Tab-separated table of C-alpha atoms in Angstrom:
chain	number	residue	atom	x	y	z
A	826	MET	CA	0.193	0.018	-0.127
A	827	LYS	CA	2.799	2.400	0.910
A	828	LYS	CA	4.469	1.594	-2.267
A	829	THR	CA	1.537	2.286	-4.207
A	830	LEU	CA	0.988	5.442	-2.491
A	831	ILE	CA	4.338	6.610	-3.452
A	832	ALA	CA	4.108	5.480	-7.053
A	833	LEU	CA	0.971	7.672	-7.356
A	834	ALA	CA	2.492	10.619	-5.653
A	835	LEU	CA	5.472	10.292	-7.874
A	836	VAL	CA	3.058	10.012	-11.032
A	837	THR	CA	1.232	13.116	-9.773
A	838	ALA	CA	4.231	15.146	-9.214
A	839	GLY	CA	5.231	14.346	-12.754
A	840	LEU	CA	1.916	15.154	-14.144
A	841	SER	CA	2.060	18.525	-12.153
A	842	ALA	CA	5.401	19.264	-13.678
A	843	ALA	CA	4.441	18.464	-17.097
A	844	HIS	CA	1.649	20.965	-16.559
A	845	ALA	CA	3.393	23.290	-14.859
A	846	GLN	CA	3.562	26.840	-16.242
A	847	THR	CA	5.929	29.463	-15.622
A	848	VAL	CA	4.462	33.100	-15.468
A	849	VAL	CA	6.060	35.719	-17.150
A	850	LYS	CA	5.162	39.266	-16.337
A	851	ILE	CA	5.033	41.748	-19.268
A	852	GLY	CA	4.796	45.589	-17.944
A	853	HIS	CA	2.400	48.088	-19.843
A	854	ALA	CA	3.032	51.993	-18.638
A	855	GLY	CA	0.987	54.991	-19.809
A	856	PRO	CA	-1.541	57.522	-18.608
A	857	LEU	CA	-4.632	55.463	-16.986
A	858	THR	CA	-5.980	58.890	-15.156
A	859	GLY	CA	-5.858	62.258	-16.360
A	860	PRO	CA	-6.926	64.067	-19.783
A	861	ILE	CA	-5.323	61.626	-21.722
A	862	ALA	CA	-6.239	58.601	-20.033
A	863	HIS	CA	-8.382	57.174	-23.162
A	864	ILE	CA	-5.048	56.999	-25.046
A	865	GLY	CA	-3.476	55.231	-22.151
A	866	LYS	CA	-6.419	52.546	-21.803
A	867	ASP	CA	-6.545	52.406	-25.658
A	868	GLY	CA	-2.776	51.056	-25.420
A	869	GLU	CA	-3.433	48.678	-22.636
A	870	ASN	CA	-6.072	47.219	-24.071
A	871	GLY	CA	-3.907	46.433	-27.409
A	872	VAL	CA	-1.198	44.724	-24.869
A	873	ARG	CA	-4.057	42.865	-23.177
A	874	LEU	CA	-5.186	41.435	-26.389
A	875	ALA	CA	-1.505	40.396	-27.450
A	876	ILE	CA	-1.100	38.711	-24.200
A	877	GLU	CA	-4.395	36.711	-24.126
A	878	ASP	CA	-3.329	35.419	-28.023
A	879	ALA	CA	-0.077	34.463	-26.658
A	880	ASN	CA	-1.748	32.542	-23.872
A	881	THR	CA	-4.600	31.004	-25.912
A	882	LYS	CA	-2.037	29.634	-28.411
A	883	GLY	CA	-0.218	27.816	-25.370
A	884	THR	CA	3.310	29.528	-25.652
A	885	THR	CA	6.485	27.327	-25.176
A	886	ILE	CA	9.597	29.171	-24.671
A	887	GLY	CA	12.850	26.879	-23.869
A	888	GLY	CA	10.660	23.688	-23.983
A	889	GLN	CA	8.441	25.581	-20.973
A	890	LYS	CA	5.044	26.274	-21.231
A	891	VAL	CA	4.443	29.955	-20.165
A	892	LYS	CA	1.538	31.943	-19.285
A	893	PHE	CA	2.047	35.699	-20.006
A	894	GLU	CA	0.704	38.156	-16.928
A	895	LEU	CA	-0.032	41.953	-17.551
A	896	VAL	CA	1.335	44.068	-15.218
A	897	SER	CA	-0.119	47.787	-15.925
A	898	GLU	CA	1.043	51.124	-14.069
A	899	ASP	CA	-0.367	54.492	-14.616
A	900	ASP	CA	2.229	57.054	-15.245
A	901	GLN	CA	-0.311	59.953	-15.753
A	902	ALA	CA	2.010	61.347	-18.740
A	903	ASP	CA	4.125	62.820	-15.875
A	904	PRO	CA	7.895	62.651	-15.922
A	905	ARG	CA	8.467	62.123	-12.421
A	906	THR	CA	5.731	59.646	-12.015
A	907	ALA	CA	7.019	57.771	-15.054
A	908	THR	CA	10.340	56.924	-13.267
A	909	THR	CA	8.531	55.879	-10.312
A	910	VAL	CA	6.290	53.879	-12.209
A	911	ALA	CA	9.353	52.226	-14.437
A	912	GLN	CA	11.341	51.288	-10.960
A	913	ARG	CA	7.895	49.660	-9.859
A	914	LEU	CA	7.880	47.555	-12.835
A	915	THR	CA	11.519	46.478	-12.846
A	916	ASP	CA	11.164	45.693	-9.013
A	917	ALA	CA	8.053	43.611	-9.707
A	918	GLY	CA	10.171	41.361	-11.895
A	919	VAL	CA	8.524	42.406	-15.513
A	920	LYS	CA	10.592	40.524	-18.384
A	921	GLY	CA	9.651	43.412	-20.665
A	922	VAL	CA	7.636	46.743	-20.921
A	923	VAL	CA	5.229	48.256	-23.451
A	924	GLY	CA	5.296	51.942	-22.835
A	925	HIS	CA	5.273	54.803	-22.158
A	926	VAL	CA	2.854	56.861	-24.463
A	927	THR	CA	4.574	60.162	-24.256
A	928	SER	CA	8.017	61.391	-24.858
A	929	GLY	CA	8.199	63.563	-21.848
A	930	ALA	CA	7.580	60.200	-19.812
A	931	SER	CA	9.646	57.709	-22.033
A	932	ILE	CA	12.836	59.551	-21.916
A	933	PRO	CA	13.396	59.791	-17.843
A	934	ALA	CA	11.721	56.115	-17.420
A	935	SER	CA	14.238	54.844	-20.157
A	936	ARG	CA	17.305	55.467	-17.770
A	937	ILE	CA	15.420	53.119	-15.329
A	938	TYR	CA	14.944	50.480	-17.700
A	939	GLU	CA	18.764	50.374	-19.222
A	940	GLN	CA	20.031	50.331	-15.446
A	941	ALA	CA	17.812	47.036	-15.183
A	942	GLY	CA	18.534	45.697	-18.270
A	943	VAL	CA	14.580	45.263	-19.208
A	944	PRO	CA	13.611	45.869	-22.687
A	945	VAL	CA	10.941	48.736	-23.358
A	946	ILE	CA	8.991	49.244	-26.528
A	947	THR	CA	7.324	52.516	-26.986
A	948	PRO	CA	4.216	52.403	-29.172
A	949	SER	CA	3.821	56.014	-29.443
A	950	SER	CA	6.931	58.156	-28.036
A	951	THR	CA	8.032	60.061	-31.135
A	952	SER	CA	10.610	62.093	-29.960
A	953	PRO	CA	14.249	61.399	-31.592
A	954	LYS	CA	16.043	61.997	-28.311
A	955	LEU	CA	14.520	58.821	-27.010
A	956	THR	CA	16.413	56.677	-29.233
A	957	GLN	CA	19.658	58.996	-29.393
A	958	GLN	CA	20.835	58.348	-25.870
A	959	GLY	CA	22.570	55.528	-26.910
A	960	TYR	CA	20.497	52.813	-24.487
A	961	LYS	CA	20.497	48.978	-25.639
A	962	VAL	CA	17.056	48.167	-24.177
A	963	THR	CA	15.072	50.996	-25.904
A	964	PHE	CA	12.979	50.414	-28.899
A	965	ARG	CA	10.216	52.274	-31.041
A	966	VAL	CA	7.577	50.803	-33.279
A	967	ILE	CA	6.312	54.212	-34.636
A	968	ALA	CA	7.901	56.799	-36.983
A	969	ASN	CA	9.716	59.931	-35.010
A	970	ASP	CA	8.967	63.633	-35.035
A	971	LEU	CA	11.378	64.377	-37.697
A	972	GLN	CA	9.245	62.192	-40.185
A	973	GLN	CA	5.960	63.951	-38.937
A	974	GLY	CA	7.308	67.465	-39.120
A	975	ALA	CA	8.631	67.131	-42.613
A	976	ALA	CA	5.393	65.425	-44.067
A	977	MET	CA	3.343	68.328	-42.273
A	978	ALA	CA	5.597	71.074	-43.675
A	979	LYS	CA	5.672	69.767	-47.193
A	980	TYR	CA	1.736	69.275	-46.978
A	981	ALA	CA	1.450	73.106	-45.574
A	982	ASN	CA	3.420	74.370	-48.583
A	983	LYS	CA	1.047	72.275	-50.850
A	984	LEU	CA	-2.005	74.039	-49.036
A	985	GLY	CA	-0.303	77.462	-49.733
A	986	ALA	CA	0.234	78.397	-46.254
A	987	LYS	CA	3.212	80.840	-46.374
A	988	LYS	CA	2.780	82.038	-42.918
A	989	ILE	CA	2.854	79.883	-39.912
A	990	ALA	CA	2.464	80.132	-36.158
A	991	ILE	CA	3.640	77.569	-34.118
A	992	ILE	CA	2.447	76.733	-30.369
A	993	ASP	CA	3.753	73.814	-28.201
A	994	ASP	CA	2.908	72.496	-24.801
A	995	ARG	CA	6.161	72.431	-23.722
A	996	THR	CA	6.341	68.793	-23.184
A	997	ALA	CA	9.363	66.547	-24.996
A	998	TYR	CA	6.583	65.268	-27.163
A	999	GLY	CA	4.862	68.609	-28.182
A	1000	GLN	CA	8.139	70.744	-28.289
A	1001	GLY	CA	9.990	68.231	-30.182
A	1002	LEU	CA	7.367	67.786	-32.668
A	1003	ALA	CA	7.258	71.644	-33.330
A	1004	ASP	CA	10.874	71.915	-33.400
A	1005	ALA	CA	10.991	69.258	-36.165
A	1006	PHE	CA	8.078	71.033	-38.104
A	1007	ALA	CA	9.726	74.477	-37.649
A	1008	GLU	CA	13.194	73.047	-38.991
A	1009	SER	CA	11.278	71.584	-41.792
A	1010	LEU	CA	9.343	74.815	-42.562
A	1011	LYS	CA	12.855	76.592	-43.194
A	1012	LYS	CA	13.823	73.857	-45.608
A	1013	GLU	CA	10.209	74.432	-47.812
A	1014	GLY	CA	11.015	78.162	-47.784
A	1015	LEU	CA	7.892	78.755	-45.536
A	1016	GLN	CA	7.821	81.630	-42.971
A	1017	VAL	CA	7.280	81.339	-38.972
A	1018	VAL	CA	5.529	84.250	-37.882
A	1019	GLY	CA	5.131	83.510	-34.323
A	1020	ARG	CA	6.500	81.090	-31.778
A	1021	GLU	CA	4.340	80.439	-28.489
A	1022	PHE	CA	4.012	78.136	-25.737
A	1023	THR	CA	1.520	76.649	-23.348
A	1024	THR	CA	1.564	73.657	-21.118
A	1025	ASP	CA	-0.015	70.265	-21.159
A	1026	LYS	CA	-2.473	71.365	-18.303
A	1027	ALA	CA	-3.619	74.308	-19.760
A	1028	THR	CA	-7.255	74.851	-21.202
A	1029	ASP	CA	-7.318	78.787	-21.677
A	1030	PHE	CA	-5.286	79.863	-25.059
A	1031	THR	CA	-6.818	83.424	-25.370
A	1032	ALA	CA	-3.874	85.556	-24.831
A	1033	ILE	CA	-1.258	83.569	-26.822
A	1034	LEU	CA	-3.853	83.306	-29.984
A	1035	THR	CA	-4.581	87.245	-29.541
A	1036	LYS	CA	-1.084	87.670	-29.945
A	1037	LEU	CA	-0.793	85.446	-33.144
A	1038	LYS	CA	-3.936	86.867	-34.540
A	1039	ALA	CA	-2.107	90.326	-34.971
A	1040	LYS	CA	0.242	88.029	-37.288
A	1041	GLN	CA	-2.190	86.956	-39.611
A	1042	PRO	CA	-1.186	83.295	-39.838
A	1043	ASP	CA	-2.238	81.388	-42.823
A	1044	ALA	CA	-1.888	78.066	-40.370
A	1045	VAL	CA	-1.603	77.414	-36.918
A	1046	PHE	CA	0.331	74.388	-35.814
A	1047	PHE	CA	-0.089	72.904	-32.239
A	1048	GLY	CA	2.634	70.516	-31.101
A	1049	GLY	CA	0.507	68.629	-28.245
A	1050	MET	CA	-2.203	66.296	-27.478
A	1051	ASP	CA	-6.058	66.614	-28.018
A	1052	ALA	CA	-6.999	67.604	-24.686
A	1053	GLN	CA	-5.410	71.065	-25.617
A	1054	SER	CA	-5.918	71.089	-29.252
A	1055	ALA	CA	-9.741	70.982	-28.793
A	1056	PRO	CA	-10.179	74.009	-26.549
A	1057	MET	CA	-7.574	75.559	-28.759
A	1058	LEU	CA	-9.153	75.164	-32.225
A	1059	ARG	CA	-12.580	76.559	-30.566
A	1060	GLN	CA	-11.025	79.755	-29.018
A	1061	MET	CA	-9.240	80.371	-32.255
A	1062	ARG	CA	-12.548	80.297	-34.092
A	1063	GLN	CA	-13.911	82.273	-31.432
A	1064	LEU	CA	-11.356	85.107	-31.940
A	1065	GLY	CA	-12.172	85.177	-35.520
A	1066	ILE	CA	-8.949	83.422	-36.352
A	1067	ALA	CA	-9.922	81.375	-39.783
A	1068	ALA	CA	-6.241	80.077	-39.942
A	1069	LYS	CA	-5.882	76.497	-40.896
A	1070	PHE	CA	-5.388	74.236	-37.687
A	1071	LEU	CA	-2.422	71.705	-37.947
A	1072	GLY	CA	-1.337	69.050	-35.665
A	1073	GLY	CA	0.553	66.066	-34.911
A	1074	ASP	CA	-0.747	62.291	-33.847
A	1075	GLY	CA	-1.677	63.656	-30.490
A	1076	THR	CA	-4.532	65.762	-32.411
A	1077	CYS	CA	-5.391	62.834	-34.813
A	1078	THR	CA	-8.018	61.304	-32.586
A	1079	GLY	CA	-11.647	60.700	-31.814
A	1080	GLU	CA	-11.356	62.487	-28.803
A	1081	MET	CA	-10.380	65.709	-30.529
A	1082	ILE	CA	-13.613	65.584	-32.708
A	1083	LYS	CA	-15.622	64.931	-29.843
A	1084	LEU	CA	-13.765	67.904	-28.066
A	1085	ALA	CA	-13.820	70.512	-30.493
A	1086	GLY	CA	-17.625	69.934	-31.760
A	1087	ASP	CA	-18.656	72.573	-34.307
A	1088	ALA	CA	-15.072	74.279	-34.308
A	1089	ILE	CA	-13.497	71.538	-36.224
A	1090	SER	CA	-13.942	71.844	-39.933
A	1091	GLY	CA	-12.214	70.805	-43.033
A	1092	ASP	CA	-9.307	73.098	-42.489
A	1093	THR	CA	-8.280	71.051	-39.539
A	1094	TYR	CA	-5.258	68.581	-40.643
A	1095	CYS	CA	-2.992	66.632	-38.747
A	1096	THR	CA	-0.116	63.953	-39.286
A	1097	GLN	CA	0.012	60.231	-37.453
A	1098	ALA	CA	2.930	58.290	-37.299
A	1099	GLY	CA	2.059	54.809	-39.119
A	1100	ILE	CA	-0.643	54.112	-41.535
A	1101	PRO	CA	-4.386	54.180	-41.545
A	1102	MET	CA	-5.989	50.798	-39.699
A	1103	ASP	CA	-7.558	49.931	-43.037
A	1104	LYS	CA	-4.011	50.131	-44.792
A	1105	MET	CA	-2.498	47.840	-42.081
A	1106	PRO	CA	-1.710	44.202	-43.000
A	1107	GLY	CA	-3.706	42.793	-39.944
A	1108	GLY	CA	-5.648	46.024	-39.562
A	1109	GLY	CA	-9.248	45.047	-40.481
A	1110	ALA	CA	-9.049	41.861	-38.508
A	1111	PHE	CA	-7.532	43.754	-35.561
A	1112	ASN	CA	-10.113	46.600	-35.334
A	1113	LYS	CA	-13.084	44.203	-35.628
A	1114	ARG	CA	-11.889	42.076	-32.736
A	1115	PHE	CA	-10.962	45.175	-30.539
A	1116	LYS	CA	-14.579	46.515	-31.108
A	1117	GLU	CA	-15.920	42.930	-30.218
A	1118	VAL	CA	-13.691	42.717	-26.711
A	1119	TYR	CA	-13.898	46.359	-25.698
A	1120	LYS	CA	-17.252	47.789	-27.173
A	1121	GLY	CA	-15.534	50.660	-28.431
A	1122	ASP	CA	-13.223	51.983	-31.136
A	1123	VAL	CA	-9.587	52.269	-31.222
A	1124	GLN	CA	-8.518	55.651	-30.247
A	1125	LEU	CA	-5.077	55.779	-31.808
A	1126	TYR	CA	-2.082	53.470	-30.414
A	1127	ALA	CA	-3.791	50.103	-29.759
A	1128	PRO	CA	-2.509	48.185	-32.759
A	1129	TYR	CA	1.310	49.471	-31.897
A	1130	ASN	CA	0.613	48.249	-28.402
A	1131	TYR	CA	-0.208	44.880	-29.714
A	1132	ASP	CA	2.835	44.703	-31.858
A	1133	ALA	CA	5.026	46.274	-29.157
A	1134	ALA	CA	3.943	43.301	-26.897
A	1135	MET	CA	3.921	40.657	-29.643
A	1136	ALA	CA	7.674	41.769	-30.411
A	1137	LEU	CA	8.956	41.070	-26.896
A	1138	ILE	CA	7.079	37.658	-27.155
A	1139	GLU	CA	8.433	36.536	-30.541
A	1140	ALA	CA	12.079	37.812	-29.407
A	1141	MET	CA	12.004	35.495	-26.035
A	1142	LYS	CA	10.536	32.627	-28.379
A	1143	ALA	CA	13.317	32.961	-30.879
A	1144	ALA	CA	16.040	33.137	-27.829
A	1145	GLY	CA	14.422	30.098	-26.023
A	1146	SER	CA	14.416	32.299	-22.873
A	1147	VAL	CA	12.390	34.982	-21.226
A	1148	GLU	CA	15.562	36.540	-19.440
A	1149	PRO	CA	16.021	39.859	-20.926
A	1150	ALA	CA	19.677	39.617	-21.416
A	1151	LYS	CA	19.212	36.464	-23.206
A	1152	TYR	CA	16.590	37.615	-25.512
A	1153	LEU	CA	17.706	41.189	-25.864
A	1154	PRO	CA	19.906	39.919	-29.118
A	1155	ALA	CA	16.939	38.377	-30.564
A	1156	LEU	CA	15.016	41.499	-30.082
A	1157	GLN	CA	17.648	43.672	-31.839
A	1158	LYS	CA	17.893	41.149	-34.803
A	1159	LEU	CA	13.625	40.586	-34.941
A	1160	ASN	CA	11.728	40.546	-38.187
A	1161	MET	CA	8.369	39.900	-38.070
A	1162	GLN	CA	5.037	40.493	-39.365
A	1163	GLY	CA	2.779	42.598	-37.102
A	1164	VAL	CA	-0.603	44.139	-37.398
A	1165	THR	CA	1.038	47.547	-38.281
A	1166	GLY	CA	3.555	46.094	-40.618
A	1167	LYS	CA	6.796	44.662	-40.567
A	1168	ILE	CA	8.503	44.948	-37.038
A	1169	ALA	CA	12.365	45.350	-37.666
A	1170	PHE	CA	14.908	48.154	-35.903
A	1171	ASP	CA	17.784	49.656	-36.823
A	1172	LYS	CA	20.888	50.282	-34.526
A	1173	ASN	CA	19.406	52.621	-32.381
A	1174	GLY	CA	16.045	50.992	-31.865
A	1175	ASP	CA	13.958	52.957	-34.253
A	1176	ILE	CA	11.398	51.245	-36.208
A	1177	LEU	CA	12.692	50.387	-40.090
A	1178	ASP	CA	10.288	51.661	-42.935
A	1179	ALA	CA	8.273	53.873	-40.575
A	1180	GLY	CA	5.297	55.474	-42.311
A	1181	VAL	CA	3.367	58.811	-41.788
A	1182	THR	CA	0.046	59.316	-42.845
A	1183	LEU	CA	-1.509	62.901	-43.256
A	1184	TYR	CA	-5.075	63.401	-42.427
A	1185	ARG	CA	-7.857	65.909	-43.152
A	1186	PHE	CA	-11.168	66.135	-41.217
A	1187	GLN	CA	-14.203	65.936	-43.296
A	1188	GLY	CA	-17.701	64.091	-43.200
A	1189	GLY	CA	-17.358	63.894	-39.261
A	1190	LYS	CA	-14.069	61.895	-39.230
A	1191	TRP	CA	-10.566	62.042	-40.158
A	1192	GLU	CA	-9.809	61.151	-43.533
A	1193	ALA	CA	-6.392	59.959	-45.111
A	1194	LEU	CA	-4.889	61.945	-47.561
A	1195	ASN	CA	-1.934	59.587	-48.832
């Protein structure tokens, strides 16, 4: 009887070992509260979908069945909070991170990930400075500000806008985008008639807009997010400024349309790093599934969050290890087909073959122009 019990115990232990799963934590960092929480939550849902897909397939890494687990933190799109969040995630033992949303958060947080040796892939931070720091663990799956600024400057010229005013929110993202745009305007031979700044918390822009009105600009460019773009556009129209309104990807959102109301018109344009959902290789299927699961539309970066999470997972699979030091070389050499397109990185961690799309507001939505 005793031998039988021992044998049963051994069999049970063997079965348990066979069915044992290693839990692998994947971090996500973004604003889950505050004025751009809708973008942070959108991204978090993209990562969650990737993790669910990997778990449903029963991923095996290095001969061991693994279960991925999401650990999400709210950085409030704040630089100081971002470093605290980064430390919290690395202390929690995450094997990779998808984040942060804004460049202002990504840049200071990247130092923490570099020190910890934990790979981090941003789905949306576009400041060139992020990948110019020489960090080995920092990657980006979207175009940067230099590419967006050049695209918008060329289109401003095409629109016949010769005198352009620029406003930015003084964040790493907003100022970086505005600087890139201003530099590209010089190459196009266009004139910057005014350069003003605000903050990413402001809602009253009357003073700076009144100052710019006297310059009679053909277009006003804003480097910042939709929470400021929308009231700025409303106040421009209230002040009788008929200039075209231009922005970057922070303006290219459904929330911008909702918040701007009647002020938004066919004279509103924006650039978005990447390509339209319907032109992404896996965009249609992703969009359909996202709506079914989350009962709402993709805000902006969910597909890029999905691809960033999958890139981490595919690198782990290729290396046969979930340990950052072991799978990092595989991530650097990665070449995979994602929802948004091919995911492969250059020596700095920037995505290769990044696209930029121009949009115009018409028919109640953003319509791609290229």
